[in-house]
Coordinates of C-alpha atoms in Angstrom, one line a residue:
M1409 CA -20.8 -28.2 -21.1
P1410 CA -17.7 -29.1 -19.0
Q1411 CA -17.7 -27.8 -15.4
E1412 CA -15.6 -24.7 -14.9
T1413 CA -12.5 -25.4 -12.9
K1414 CA -10.6 -23.1 -10.5
K1415 CA -7.8 -22.8 -13.0
D1416 CA -10.2 -21.6 -15.7
R1417 CA -11.6 -18.9 -13.4
V1418 CA -8.2 -17.4 -12.4
R1419 CA -8.1 -13.7 -13.1
S1420 CA -5.8 -12.5 -10.4
T1421 CA -2.3 -13.2 -9.2
I1422 CA -1.7 -12.9 -5.4
I1423 CA 1.7 -11.6 -4.5
I1424 CA 2.8 -12.2 -0.9
P1425 CA 6.2 -10.7 0.2
N1426 CA 7.7 -12.7 3.1
Y1427 CA 10.4 -12.0 5.5
N1428 CA 10.8 -14.2 8.5
G1429 CA 7.0 -14.8 8.6
I1430 CA 7.0 -18.2 10.1
K1431 CA 4.4 -17.2 12.7
Y1432 CA 1.9 -16.2 10.1
I1433 CA 2.5 -17.5 6.6
E1434 CA 0.9 -20.9 7.0
N1435 CA -2.4 -19.5 8.2
C1436 CA -2.3 -16.9 5.4
L1437 CA -1.8 -19.5 2.7
N1438 CA -4.4 -21.9 4.2
S1439 CA -7.0 -19.2 4.0
L1440 CA -6.3 -18.9 0.2
T1441 CA -6.9 -22.5 -0.6
D1442 CA -10.4 -22.0 -2.1
E1443 CA -9.7 -18.6 -3.6
P1444 CA -9.6 -18.5 -7.4
A1445 CA -6.2 -17.0 -7.9
S1446 CA -2.6 -18.1 -8.4
V1447 CA -0.3 -17.4 -5.5
V1448 CA 3.3 -16.2 -5.6
V1449 CA 5.4 -15.9 -2.4
V1450 CA 8.5 -13.7 -2.7
D1451 CA 10.9 -14.5 0.1
N1452 CA 13.3 -11.7 1.2
G1453 CA 16.1 -13.9 2.4
S1454 CA 14.2 -15.3 5.4
A1455 CA 16.3 -17.2 8.0
D1456 CA 13.5 -18.6 10.1
G1457 CA 12.4 -21.5 8.0
S1458 CA 9.3 -19.8 6.5
R1459 CA 10.5 -20.2 3.0
E1460 CA 11.1 -23.9 3.5
L1461 CA 7.7 -24.3 5.1
V1462 CA 6.0 -22.8 2.1
Q1463 CA 7.9 -25.0 -0.3
E1464 CA 7.1 -28.2 1.8
K1465 CA 3.4 -27.6 2.7
F1466 CA 2.2 -25.6 -0.3
P1467 CA 3.7 -27.1 -3.5
H1468 CA 1.1 -25.3 -5.7
V1469 CA 2.5 -21.9 -4.5
R1470 CA 5.2 -20.4 -6.6
V1471 CA 8.2 -19.3 -4.5
I1472 CA 10.7 -16.7 -5.6
S1473 CA 13.7 -16.7 -3.3
L1474 CA 15.8 -13.5 -2.9
D1475 CA 19.3 -13.7 -1.3
K1476 CA 18.5 -10.9 1.3
N1477 CA 15.9 -8.5 2.4
Y1478 CA 15.4 -6.0 -0.4
G1479 CA 12.2 -4.6 1.1
F1480 CA 8.5 -4.8 0.4
C1481 CA 8.7 -2.9 -2.9
R1482 CA 11.3 -4.9 -4.7
A1483 CA 9.7 -8.2 -3.6
V1484 CA 6.3 -7.1 -4.9
N1485 CA 7.8 -5.8 -8.2
R1486 CA 9.7 -9.2 -8.6
G1487 CA 6.5 -11.1 -8.1
I1488 CA 4.6 -8.9 -10.5
A1489 CA 7.3 -9.2 -13.2
E1490 CA 7.6 -13.0 -12.9
S1491 CA 3.8 -13.5 -13.0
D1492 CA 3.4 -11.7 -16.4
G1493 CA 3.0 -15.1 -18.0
D1494 CA -0.2 -15.7 -16.0
K1495 CA -2.0 -13.2 -18.2
A1496 CA -4.2 -12.3 -15.2
P1497 CA -5.6 -8.8 -15.6
Y1498 CA -5.4 -8.2 -11.8
V1499 CA -2.6 -8.3 -9.2
I1500 CA -3.5 -8.7 -5.5
L1501 CA -1.0 -7.6 -2.8
L1502 CA -1.3 -9.4 0.5
N1503 CA 0.7 -9.2 3.7
N1504 CA 2.0 -12.5 5.2
D1505 CA 0.3 -11.6 8.5
T1506 CA -3.2 -11.8 7.2
V1507 CA -6.0 -14.3 6.9
V1508 CA -8.6 -13.7 4.2
E1509 CA -12.3 -14.5 4.5
S1510 CA -14.1 -16.4 1.8
G1511 CA -14.9 -14.5 -1.4
F1512 CA -12.0 -12.0 -0.9
V1513 CA -10.7 -12.4 -4.4
R1514 CA -14.0 -12.2 -6.3
A1515 CA -15.2 -9.2 -4.3
L1516 CA -12.0 -7.2 -5.3
E1517 CA -12.3 -8.3 -8.9
K1518 CA -16.0 -7.3 -9.1
A1519 CA -15.2 -3.8 -7.8
L1520 CA -12.7 -3.2 -10.6
D1521 CA -14.8 -4.9 -13.2
G1522 CA -17.6 -2.4 -12.5
D1523 CA -15.4 0.7 -12.7
K1524 CA -12.9 0.9 -15.6
K1525 CA -11.4 4.1 -14.2
A1526 CA -10.5 2.3 -11.0
F1527 CA -6.9 1.4 -10.6
S1528 CA -7.0 -0.2 -7.2
G1529 CA -9.4 -1.6 -4.7
A1530 CA -8.7 -1.6 -0.9
A1531 CA -10.0 -4.6 1.2
R1532 CA -11.7 -4.1 4.5
M1533 CA -8.9 -5.0 6.9
V1534 CA -10.0 -5.8 10.4
N1535 CA -7.9 -6.4 13.6
M1536 CA -6.8 -10.1 13.7
Y1537 CA -7.6 -10.5 17.4
R1538 CA -10.6 -8.1 17.6
P1539 CA -12.3 -8.4 14.2
E1540 CA -15.0 -6.1 15.3
L1541 CA -12.5 -3.3 14.9
I1542 CA -11.2 -1.8 11.6
D1543 CA -7.4 -1.9 10.9
D1544 CA -7.6 -0.1 7.6
A1545 CA -10.6 0.9 5.4
G1546 CA -8.7 2.6 2.7
D1547 CA -5.9 5.2 2.9
Y1548 CA -6.1 9.0 2.7
Y1549 CA -3.4 11.6 2.1
C1550 CA -3.6 15.3 3.1
A1551 CA -2.0 18.7 2.8
L1552 CA -0.2 18.2 6.1
G1553 CA 1.9 15.6 4.3
W1554 CA 0.3 12.8 6.3
A1555 CA -1.1 9.5 5.1
F1556 CA -3.6 7.8 7.4
A1557 CA -5.9 4.8 7.4
A1558 CA -9.6 5.4 7.5
G1559 CA -11.5 3.8 10.4
K1560 CA -8.4 2.7 12.5
D1561 CA -9.6 1.0 15.7
K1562 CA -13.2 2.0 15.0
P1563 CA -16.2 -0.4 14.7
A1564 CA -16.0 -2.5 11.6
A1565 CA -19.8 -2.2 11.2
D1566 CA -19.5 1.5 10.5
Y1567 CA -17.4 0.8 7.4
G1568 CA -19.7 -1.3 5.3
R1569 CA -20.2 1.0 2.4
S1570 CA -18.0 1.2 -0.7
R1571 CA -16.5 4.6 -1.5
E1572 CA -13.6 6.3 -3.2
V1573 CA -10.3 6.6 -1.2
F1574 CA -7.0 8.2 -2.0
S1575 CA -5.2 4.9 -2.3
A1576 CA -5.3 1.3 -1.2
C1577 CA -3.3 -0.1 1.6
G1578 CA -0.7 -2.5 0.2
G1579 CA -1.4 -5.0 2.9
A1580 CA -4.5 -6.2 1.1
C1581 CA -5.5 -4.7 -2.2
I1582 CA -6.0 -5.3 -5.9
Y1583 CA -4.3 -3.4 -8.8
R1584 CA -5.3 -3.4 -12.4
R1585 CA -2.3 -4.7 -14.3
S1586 CA -2.8 -2.7 -17.5
V1587 CA -2.5 0.5 -15.4
L1588 CA 0.6 -0.7 -13.8
E1589 CA 2.1 -1.0 -17.3
K1590 CA 1.3 2.7 -17.8
I1591 CA 2.3 4.3 -14.4
G1592 CA 5.1 1.9 -13.4
L1593 CA 5.4 -0.6 -10.5
L1594 CA 6.1 0.3 -6.9
D1595 CA 9.0 2.7 -6.4
E1596 CA 11.8 0.7 -4.9
N1597 CA 13.4 3.9 -3.5
H1598 CA 10.8 3.6 -0.7
F1599 CA 12.0 0.1 0.4
A1600 CA 8.8 0.0 2.5
Y1601 CA 6.1 2.3 3.9
L1602 CA 4.1 4.8 1.9
E1603 CA 4.9 3.0 -1.4
D1604 CA 1.2 2.3 -1.7
V1605 CA 0.2 5.9 -1.3
D1606 CA 2.8 6.8 -3.8
I1607 CA 1.5 4.5 -6.5
G1608 CA -2.1 5.6 -5.7
Y1609 CA -1.0 9.2 -6.1
R1610 CA 0.6 8.4 -9.5
A1611 CA -2.6 6.7 -10.6
R1612 CA -4.6 9.8 -9.6
I1613 CA -2.3 12.0 -11.6
H1614 CA -3.1 9.8 -14.6
G1615 CA -6.8 10.1 -14.0
Y1616 CA -7.6 6.9 -12.3
R1617 CA -9.1 6.4 -8.8
S1618 CA -9.0 3.9 -5.9
L1619 CA -12.0 2.3 -4.2
Y1620 CA -12.8 0.8 -0.8
V1621 CA -14.3 -2.7 -1.1
P1622 CA -15.9 -3.7 2.2
E1623 CA -17.0 -7.1 0.9
A1624 CA -13.4 -8.1 0.7
V1625 CA -12.5 -8.9 4.3
V1626 CA -9.1 -9.6 5.7
R1627 CA -8.0 -10.1 9.3
H1628 CA -4.6 -8.5 9.8
A1629 CA -2.2 -9.0 12.7
G1630 CA -0.4 -5.7 12.0
S1631 CA 3.3 -5.0 12.4
G1632 CA 3.8 -8.8 12.1
V1633 CA 7.4 -8.5 11.2
S1634 CA 8.6 -5.0 12.1
G1635 CA 7.2 -4.9 15.6
S1636 CA 5.1 -2.2 17.3
R1637 CA 3.2 0.5 15.6
H1638 CA 6.0 3.0 16.3
N1639 CA 9.6 1.9 16.4
D1640 CA 12.9 3.4 15.2
F1641 CA 12.9 1.5 11.9
K1642 CA 9.4 2.4 10.9
V1643 CA 9.6 6.0 12.1
K1644 CA 12.9 6.7 10.2
L1645 CA 11.6 5.1 6.9
S1646 CA 8.2 6.8 7.2
A1647 CA 9.8 10.2 7.8
R1648 CA 12.2 9.6 4.8
N1649 CA 9.5 8.5 2.5
S1650 CA 7.1 11.3 3.6
V1651 CA 9.5 13.9 2.3
Y1652 CA 10.2 11.9 -0.9
L1653 CA 6.5 11.5 -1.6
V1654 CA 5.9 15.2 -1.6
Y1655 CA 8.9 15.9 -3.8
K1656 CA 8.2 13.2 -6.2
N1657 CA 4.5 13.8 -6.9
M1658 CA 3.9 17.5 -6.5
P1659 CA 5.1 20.1 -9.1
P1660 CA 7.1 22.9 -7.5
V1661 CA 4.1 25.3 -7.6
Q1662 CA 2.0 22.8 -5.7
I1663 CA 4.7 22.3 -3.1
L1664 CA 4.8 26.1 -2.5
L1665 CA 1.0 26.2 -2.3
N1666 CA 1.0 23.5 0.4
L1667 CA 4.2 24.5 2.2
P1668 CA 2.5 26.2 5.2
F1669 CA 0.5 23.0 5.8
L1670 CA 3.4 20.7 5.2
L1671 CA 5.6 22.7 7.7
A1672 CA 2.8 22.6 10.3
G1673 CA 2.4 18.9 9.7
F1674 CA 6.1 18.4 10.2
L1675 CA 6.2 20.4 13.4
I1676 CA 3.2 18.4 14.9
K1677 CA 4.9 15.1 14.0
T1678 CA 8.1 16.3 15.5
L1679 CA 6.4 17.1 18.8
F1680 CA 4.5 13.8 18.7
F1681 CA 7.7 11.8 18.3
L1682 CA 9.5 13.9 20.9
K1683 CA 6.8 12.8 23.3
K1684 CA 7.3 9.2 22.1
G1685 CA 11.1 9.3 22.5
L1686 CA 11.6 8.7 18.8
V1687 CA 12.4 12.3 17.6
K1688 CA 15.9 11.4 16.7
S1689 CA 14.7 8.7 14.3
W1690 CA 12.2 11.1 12.9
L1691 CA 14.7 13.8 12.2
Q1692 CA 17.3 11.4 10.8
G1693 CA 14.6 10.0 8.5
T1694 CA 13.6 13.6 7.4
A1695 CA 17.2 14.3 6.6
E1696 CA 17.6 11.1 4.6
G1697 CA 14.5 12.1 2.7
L1698 CA 15.9 15.4 1.7
R1699 CA 19.1 13.6 0.5
L1700 CA 17.0 11.2 -1.5
C1701 CA 15.2 14.0 -3.3
R1702 CA 18.5 15.5 -4.3
S1703 CA 20.0 12.2 -5.4
P1704 CA 20.1 10.9 -9.0
Q1705 CA 17.9 7.9 -8.1
G1706 CA 15.3 10.3 -6.5
K1707 CA 15.3 12.8 -9.3
A1708 CA 14.9 10.0 -11.9
K1709 CA 11.5 9.0 -10.3
K1710 CA 10.0 12.5 -10.1
V1711 CA 6.7 12.6 -11.9
V1712 CA 7.0 14.9 -14.9
F1713 CA 4.3 17.6 -14.9
L1714 CA 2.2 17.7 -18.0
A1715 CA -0.3 20.5 -18.7
K1716 CA -2.9 18.0 -20.0
R1717 CA -3.1 16.6 -16.5
L1718 CA -3.8 19.9 -14.9
P1719 CA -7.5 18.9 -14.1
A1720 CA -6.2 15.8 -12.2
Y1721 CA -3.8 18.0 -10.2
G1722 CA -6.7 20.3 -9.4
R1723 CA -8.8 17.4 -8.1
I1724 CA -5.9 16.0 -6.1
Q1725 CA -5.3 19.5 -4.5
W1726 CA -9.0 19.6 -3.5
E1727 CA -8.6 16.2 -1.9
L1728 CA -5.5 17.2 0.0
W1729 CA -7.4 20.1 1.6
R1730 CA -10.5 18.1 2.2
N1731 CA -8.7 15.2 3.7
M1732 CA -6.8 17.5 6.0
W1733 CA -10.0 18.6 7.7
Y1734 CA -11.2 15.0 7.6
R1735 CA -8.0 13.9 9.5
I1736 CA -8.3 16.7 12.1
S1737 CA -11.9 15.7 12.7
L1738 CA -11.1 12.1 13.5

């Protein structure tokens, strides 16, 4: 029997959006050399030479060049669309400021192979410079309108068990391609931030779930392109997308049910960013989110409520309340 080759074993396509990632992209791609997956880098109009570096040093990597920065969502969607011919059942998203540990791809694939109702799998993301600490161990969403990463800055040793999470962080995760065909790709209205929570939310409405896969380990620099954890760009986009996420995925009755919690969450965040000196960006982003919800492009993406999915909405609502208390207890 002929020996199995890496190409014969490929079941995943890795999509890496890149924007001026010269500081990180080479190490990221080097870490993928022995991983059994095809790799696509989608460059968002980089001007730092990172696109040319990939083309020169990694000829086996497919590079898709965009003329400007269209954001994380469009880059990923373009990569997924142009990799349809791979016939790979799985799509893996990976930030350019990451380094994967050996076995990353197979661990993610194994998790979804073992659970046909799983749409996505979240890798165990650890701090690049302090790998004993968690960067993200799966994402949660709660009735306060907040999304948050499990385990942030806590000991990685405490997050060694697989479990269900609300959604998988788009910085290092796997998606089942057949489910993407049912629920749609990333919503490009987001540009960046919370698009991964949104797609996980949509998958849950359709009856699928997301898993945390601790065996798939990724070291993550964090804010590799956009800068610090809190800055004007991130705060404004996150505020905008937080409003849009609620409008898009919750039926009106569910919005009313959660309104007291959502208002409380908004007030707490306002006070937080006031203290950080970023309240202007937070309020501007909130206003932009409200305008997006009323716009034709926002209304076109609102998830249509169907009575047959009522049980899924019930489970989600329970999660929103449960995760709120989980967040408060952190």
